[in-house]
Amino acid sequence: AQSVSQHNHHVILSEAASLELGCNYSYGGTVNLFWYVQYPGQHLQLLLKYFSGDPLVKGIKGFEAEFIKSKFSFNLRKPSVQWSDTAEYFCAVKVYNNNDMRFGAGTRLTVKP
Amino acid sequence: KAGVTQTPRYLIKTRGQQVTLSCSPISGHRSVSWYQQTPGQGLQFLFEYFSETQRNKGNFPGRFSGRQFSNSRSEMNVSTLELGDSALYLCASSLAVPGLEGYTFGSGTRLTVV
C-alpha cells in the first residue's frame, strides 16, 4: 500500500546534538515533499518543502532536508538542536495530480536542556 | 490576514450522537482538506473540497461526510459517533491545488466521545 513512513516514533536528544529524522514514502511518480512541525499547544506549521531542483532544501529555524529519489527518502536534519525544537514533526507527500496530501505518523522530538 | 478558523475548539459527545464541525479557510483559499489526528496514527486524510465539490476522499466509513459552501467555508459531519472517533480534527486550506504551496492549518477541533 502507498504510505509515508516515519520510523522514529520518539527521539530524545540533548541540546547541541545533531538531529536526523527519517521519512520514506512508497508513492511512484512525481511527488512534492514537506515537513511540518507542531509545537506543544500550537497548530501545524510548514517547516520546509521540496518541489524540484536542488535536492537539499533549507527551511526555517536552521532545518534542512535532503531528497534522495533512489531511496524514496526525505530526511530532516539540523546540525545543533535547541530546547525550543521540542515538538512533533510530520513528513508529508503530495503526489502530482492527486488532490490530497498524505502524512506520516509523526516523530516526537524531546530536547533536554 | 486571518488564519484558518475552526469551531468549536472542544466538543464532548456521547456514543450514537452526531456532530458537525466547521472550518473557515484563509480568505482567497478555495481548497479545504480535513484530517483526523490521533496519537500514534498521525494525520489521516478524510476528504478535500474545492469549489463546493469533493475531489478526493480518504479511507473512512460513510459516517464521515462533509461539504463546502460557495464562500469556501466547509463543514464535516460524523454520524452515529463511536468511541474511536475521539480525535483532533484538523482543517487545512490552500489556494487551489491542495498543499502545492503548503497547507495552512487551523488549530483543530478536539472531539471526545464518551
mmCIF file of C-alpha atoms in Angstrom:
data_model
loop_
_atom_site.group_PDB
_atom_site.id
_atom_site.type_symbol
_atom_site.label_atom_id
_atom_site.label_comp_id
_atom_site.label_asym_id
_atom_site.label_seq_id
_atom_site.Cartn_x
_atom_site.Cartn_y
_atom_site.Cartn_z
ATOM 1 C CA ALA A 1 0.000 0.000 0.000
ATOM 2 C CA GLN A 2 1.098 3.546 -0.644
ATOM 3 C CA SER A 3 2.313 5.155 2.536
ATOM 4 C CA VAL A 4 4.558 7.623 4.283
ATOM 5 C CA SER A 5 6.783 6.089 6.948
ATOM 6 C CA GLN A 6 8.488 7.823 9.801
ATOM 7 C CA HIS A 7 10.458 5.149 11.555
ATOM 8 C CA ASN A 8 11.372 7.093 14.672
ATOM 9 C CA HIS A 9 8.411 7.411 16.999
ATOM 10 C CA HIS A 10 10.148 9.350 19.776
ATOM 11 C CA VAL A 11 13.629 10.857 19.694
ATOM 12 C CA ILE A 12 15.323 12.290 22.788
ATOM 13 C CA LEU A 13 18.390 14.483 22.373
ATOM 14 C CA SER A 14 20.444 16.856 24.455
ATOM 15 C CA GLU A 15 20.864 20.454 23.371
ATOM 16 C CA ALA A 16 23.534 20.962 20.693
ATOM 17 C CA ALA A 17 23.211 17.388 19.464
ATOM 18 C CA SER A 18 22.655 16.800 15.769
ATOM 19 C CA LEU A 19 19.271 15.648 14.521
ATOM 20 C CA GLU A 20 18.197 13.435 11.666
ATOM 21 C CA LEU A 21 14.598 12.257 11.328
ATOM 22 C CA GLY A 22 13.828 9.662 8.707
ATOM 23 C CA CYS A 23 10.992 9.783 6.194
ATOM 24 C CA ASN A 24 10.329 7.259 3.441
ATOM 25 C CA TYR A 25 7.426 7.102 1.050
ATOM 26 C CA SER A 26 6.156 4.477 -1.320
ATOM 27 C CA TYR A 27 4.391 6.587 -3.949
ATOM 28 C CA GLY A 28 5.623 6.390 -7.506
ATOM 29 C CA GLY A 29 5.859 9.226 -9.941
ATOM 30 C CA THR A 30 6.438 12.880 -9.282
ATOM 31 C CA VAL A 31 5.996 13.950 -5.685
ATOM 32 C CA ASN A 32 6.140 17.109 -3.640
ATOM 33 C CA LEU A 33 7.595 16.625 -0.186
ATOM 34 C CA PHE A 34 7.051 18.538 3.020
ATOM 35 C CA TRP A 35 7.993 18.632 6.646
ATOM 36 C CA TYR A 36 5.587 20.144 9.147
ATOM 37 C CA VAL A 37 6.173 20.884 12.812
ATOM 38 C CA GLN A 38 3.670 21.024 15.648
ATOM 39 C CA TYR A 39 4.942 22.748 18.789
ATOM 40 C CA PRO A 40 3.150 21.914 22.041
ATOM 41 C CA GLY A 41 -0.265 23.527 22.066
ATOM 42 C CA GLN A 42 0.151 25.059 18.628
ATOM 43 C CA HIS A 43 -1.132 24.275 15.160
ATOM 44 C CA LEU A 44 0.865 22.569 12.439
ATOM 45 C CA GLN A 45 3.318 24.808 10.606
ATOM 46 C CA LEU A 46 5.248 24.292 7.413
ATOM 47 C CA LEU A 47 8.949 23.769 8.068
ATOM 48 C CA LEU A 48 10.190 23.237 4.526
ATOM 49 C CA LYS A 49 9.168 21.830 1.173
ATOM 50 C CA TYR A 50 10.680 20.248 -1.915
ATOM 51 C CA PHE A 51 9.217 20.559 -5.399
ATOM 52 C CA SER A 52 12.125 20.189 -7.806
ATOM 53 C CA GLY A 53 15.710 21.236 -8.389
ATOM 54 C CA ASP A 54 18.360 21.100 -5.689
ATOM 55 C CA PRO A 55 17.533 18.040 -3.564
ATOM 56 C CA LEU A 56 18.891 19.758 -0.471
ATOM 57 C CA VAL A 57 16.303 22.222 0.774
ATOM 58 C CA LYS A 58 16.621 24.645 3.621
ATOM 59 C CA GLY A 59 13.743 25.643 5.840
ATOM 60 C CA ILE A 60 13.078 27.816 8.807
ATOM 61 C CA LYS A 61 14.942 27.703 12.118
ATOM 62 C CA GLY A 62 18.046 26.052 10.671
ATOM 63 C CA PHE A 63 16.334 22.889 9.457
ATOM 64 C CA GLU A 64 17.169 21.259 6.155
ATOM 65 C CA ALA A 65 16.074 18.126 4.326
ATOM 66 C CA GLU A 66 17.555 16.038 1.561
ATOM 67 C CA PHE A 67 15.502 14.329 -1.125
ATOM 68 C CA ILE A 68 17.072 11.084 -2.305
ATOM 69 C CA LYS A 69 14.905 9.860 -5.159
ATOM 70 C CA SER A 70 16.533 6.438 -5.437
ATOM 71 C CA LYS A 71 15.785 5.761 -1.784
ATOM 72 C CA PHE A 72 12.325 7.375 -1.746
ATOM 73 C CA SER A 73 13.511 9.328 1.253
ATOM 74 C CA PHE A 74 13.268 12.882 2.531
ATOM 75 C CA ASN A 75 15.129 13.038 5.825
ATOM 76 C CA LEU A 76 15.047 16.092 8.048
ATOM 77 C CA ARG A 77 18.278 17.361 9.624
ATOM 78 C CA LYS A 78 19.512 20.033 11.969
ATOM 79 C CA PRO A 79 23.172 20.331 12.994
ATOM 80 C CA SER A 80 22.522 21.528 16.536
ATOM 81 C CA VAL A 81 19.130 21.290 18.227
ATOM 82 C CA GLN A 82 17.791 23.632 20.867
ATOM 83 C CA TRP A 83 15.349 23.059 23.694
ATOM 84 C CA SER A 84 12.811 25.100 21.702
ATOM 85 C CA ASP A 85 12.861 22.459 18.942
ATOM 86 C CA THR A 86 10.879 20.147 21.192
ATOM 87 C CA ALA A 87 7.844 19.354 19.058
ATOM 88 C CA GLU A 88 6.246 16.742 16.858
ATOM 89 C CA TYR A 89 7.491 16.544 13.275
ATOM 90 C CA PHE A 90 5.453 15.249 10.368
ATOM 91 C CA CYS A 91 6.626 14.280 6.927
ATOM 92 C CA ALA A 92 4.079 14.693 4.125
ATOM 93 C CA VAL A 93 3.875 13.700 0.483
ATOM 94 C CA LYS A 94 1.733 15.107 -2.265
ATOM 95 C CA VAL A 95 1.565 13.058 -5.421
ATOM 96 C CA TYR A 96 1.484 15.085 -8.602
ATOM 97 C CA ASN A 97 -2.043 15.456 -9.972
ATOM 98 C CA ASN A 98 -3.548 13.994 -6.824
ATOM 99 C CA ASN A 99 -5.761 16.197 -4.715
ATOM 100 C CA ASP A 100 -4.636 15.205 -1.279
ATOM 101 C CA MET A 101 -1.532 15.173 0.857
ATOM 102 C CA ARG A 102 -0.570 12.149 2.941
ATOM 103 C CA PHE A 103 1.223 12.395 6.256
ATOM 104 C CA GLY A 104 3.448 10.107 8.236
ATOM 105 C CA ALA A 105 2.597 9.137 11.805
ATOM 106 C CA GLY A 106 4.922 11.795 13.190
ATOM 107 C CA THR A 107 8.099 11.801 15.276
ATOM 108 C CA ARG A 108 8.079 13.335 18.698
ATOM 109 C CA LEU A 109 11.325 15.149 19.452
ATOM 110 C CA THR A 110 12.271 15.946 23.028
ATOM 111 C CA VAL A 111 15.325 18.127 23.550
ATOM 112 C CA LYS A 112 16.748 18.114 27.052
ATOM 113 C CA PRO A 113 18.240 21.418 28.238
ATOM 114 C CA LYS B 1 -4.621 38.102 7.293
ATOM 115 C CA ALA B 2 -6.804 35.852 9.426
ATOM 116 C CA GLY B 3 -5.792 32.228 9.660
ATOM 117 C CA VAL B 4 -7.853 29.105 9.290
ATOM 118 C CA THR B 5 -10.624 29.158 11.868
ATOM 119 C CA GLN B 6 -12.151 26.005 13.258
ATOM 120 C CA THR B 7 -15.142 25.887 15.553
ATOM 121 C CA PRO B 8 -15.791 24.701 18.108
ATOM 122 C CA ARG B 9 -12.414 24.116 19.732
ATOM 123 C CA TYR B 10 -13.679 21.360 22.008
ATOM 124 C CA LEU B 11 -16.622 19.005 21.899
ATOM 125 C CA ILE B 12 -17.832 16.209 24.131
ATOM 126 C CA LYS B 13 -20.446 13.900 22.671
ATOM 127 C CA THR B 14 -21.906 10.554 23.624
ATOM 128 C CA ARG B 15 -21.859 7.433 21.514
ATOM 129 C CA GLY B 16 -24.539 7.357 18.863
ATOM 130 C CA GLN B 17 -24.836 11.111 18.567
ATOM 131 C CA GLN B 18 -23.826 13.084 15.529
ATOM 132 C CA VAL B 19 -21.574 16.119 15.321
ATOM 133 C CA THR B 20 -20.842 18.936 12.871
ATOM 134 C CA LEU B 21 -17.512 20.728 12.757
ATOM 135 C CA SER B 22 -16.872 23.969 10.922
ATOM 136 C CA CYS B 23 -13.876 25.396 9.112
ATOM 137 C CA SER B 24 -13.364 28.846 7.622
ATOM 138 C CA PRO B 25 -10.327 28.930 5.330
ATOM 139 C CA ILE B 26 -7.988 31.834 4.745
ATOM 140 C CA SER B 27 -9.612 34.435 2.548
ATOM 141 C CA GLY B 28 -8.988 33.548 -1.084
ATOM 142 C CA HIS B 29 -8.214 29.916 -0.391
ATOM 143 C CA ARG B 30 -10.600 27.650 -2.261
ATOM 144 C CA SER B 31 -9.316 24.228 -1.292
ATOM 145 C CA VAL B 32 -10.188 22.818 2.117
ATOM 146 C CA SER B 33 -8.934 19.483 3.397
ATOM 147 C CA TRP B 34 -9.852 17.632 6.568
ATOM 148 C CA TYR B 35 -7.654 15.328 8.629
ATOM 149 C CA GLN B 36 -8.123 13.218 11.718
ATOM 150 C CA GLN B 37 -5.162 13.302 14.100
ATOM 151 C CA THR B 38 -4.707 10.650 16.771
ATOM 152 C CA PRO B 39 -1.624 9.720 18.841
ATOM 153 C CA GLY B 40 0.484 7.155 17.033
ATOM 154 C CA GLN B 41 -1.550 7.387 13.809
ATOM 155 C CA GLY B 42 -0.538 10.865 12.775
ATOM 156 C CA LEU B 43 -2.811 12.647 10.339
ATOM 157 C CA GLN B 44 -5.284 10.551 8.413
ATOM 158 C CA PHE B 45 -6.781 12.169 5.324
ATOM 159 C CA LEU B 46 -10.568 12.472 5.374
ATOM 160 C CA PHE B 47 -11.518 14.492 2.294
ATOM 161 C CA GLU B 48 -10.745 17.530 0.197
ATOM 162 C CA TYR B 49 -13.142 20.096 -1.253
ATOM 163 C CA PHE B 50 -12.702 22.659 -3.971
ATOM 164 C CA SER B 51 -15.428 24.944 -5.306
ATOM 165 C CA GLU B 52 -18.101 23.031 -3.384
ATOM 166 C CA THR B 53 -17.020 19.708 -4.897
ATOM 167 C CA GLN B 54 -15.428 16.808 -3.091
ATOM 168 C CA ARG B 55 -12.378 15.960 -5.168
ATOM 169 C CA ASN B 56 -10.846 13.257 -3.059
ATOM 170 C CA LYS B 57 -11.815 11.065 -0.134
ATOM 171 C CA GLY B 58 -9.771 9.054 2.312
ATOM 172 C CA ASN B 59 -10.451 5.619 3.675
ATOM 173 C CA PHE B 60 -13.095 6.424 6.269
ATOM 174 C CA PRO B 61 -16.597 4.956 6.670
ATOM 175 C CA GLY B 62 -19.641 6.687 5.253
ATOM 176 C CA ARG B 63 -20.459 8.069 8.713
ATOM 177 C CA PHE B 64 -17.918 10.762 7.899
ATOM 178 C CA SER B 65 -19.157 13.312 5.419
ATOM 179 C CA GLY B 66 -18.530 16.894 4.515
ATOM 180 C CA ARG B 67 -19.489 19.761 2.318
ATOM 181 C CA GLN B 68 -18.226 23.109 1.156
ATOM 182 C CA PHE B 69 -20.205 26.267 0.679
ATOM 183 C CA SER B 70 -19.900 28.917 -2.014
ATOM 184 C CA ASN B 71 -17.805 31.108 0.302
ATOM 185 C CA SER B 72 -15.340 28.183 0.675
ATOM 186 C CA ARG B 73 -16.304 27.530 4.280
ATOM 187 C CA SER B 74 -16.524 23.836 4.962
ATOM 188 C CA GLU B 75 -18.249 21.559 7.426
ATOM 189 C CA MET B 76 -17.687 17.950 8.272
ATOM 190 C CA ASN B 77 -20.244 15.711 9.895
ATOM 191 C CA VAL B 78 -19.822 12.490 11.790
ATOM 192 C CA SER B 79 -22.951 10.468 12.448
ATOM 193 C CA THR B 80 -23.510 7.635 14.918
ATOM 194 C CA LEU B 81 -20.396 8.518 16.891
ATOM 195 C CA GLU B 82 -18.145 5.758 18.187
ATOM 196 C CA LEU B 83 -15.557 5.912 20.971
ATOM 197 C CA GLY B 84 -12.819 5.508 18.347
ATOM 198 C CA ASP B 85 -13.864 8.771 16.714
ATOM 199 C CA SER B 86 -12.280 10.680 19.587
ATOM 200 C CA ALA B 87 -9.525 12.704 17.958
ATOM 201 C CA LEU B 88 -8.307 16.111 16.933
ATOM 202 C CA TYR B 89 -9.926 17.078 13.634
ATOM 203 C CA LEU B 90 -7.834 19.428 11.566
ATOM 204 C CA CYS B 91 -8.804 21.583 8.676
ATOM 205 C CA ALA B 92 -6.230 22.864 6.196
ATOM 206 C CA SER B 93 -6.674 25.341 3.399
ATOM 207 C CA SER B 94 -4.692 26.196 0.299
ATOM 208 C CA LEU B 95 -5.185 28.356 -2.763
ATOM 209 C CA ALA B 96 -6.211 25.756 -5.287
ATOM 210 C CA VAL B 97 -4.175 22.618 -5.588
ATOM 211 C CA PRO B 98 -4.024 21.170 -2.091
ATOM 212 C CA GLY B 99 -0.711 21.657 -0.477
ATOM 213 C CA LEU B 100 1.080 22.787 -3.620
ATOM 214 C CA GLU B 101 2.379 25.778 -1.751
ATOM 215 C CA GLY B 102 1.903 24.114 1.600
ATOM 216 C CA TYR B 103 -1.186 23.944 3.702
ATOM 217 C CA THR B 104 -2.256 26.416 6.350
ATOM 218 C CA PHE B 105 -3.739 24.502 9.232
ATOM 219 C CA GLY B 106 -6.314 25.516 11.773
ATOM 220 C CA SER B 107 -5.927 24.778 15.472
ATOM 221 C CA GLY B 108 -8.374 21.915 15.238
ATOM 222 C CA THR B 109 -11.481 20.716 16.992
ATOM 223 C CA ARG B 110 -10.859 18.209 19.744
ATOM 224 C CA LEU B 111 -13.721 15.738 19.818
ATOM 225 C CA THR B 112 -14.186 13.431 22.771
ATOM 226 C CA VAL B 113 -16.769 10.679 22.517
ATOM 227 C CA VAL B 114 -17.890 9.173 25.834
#
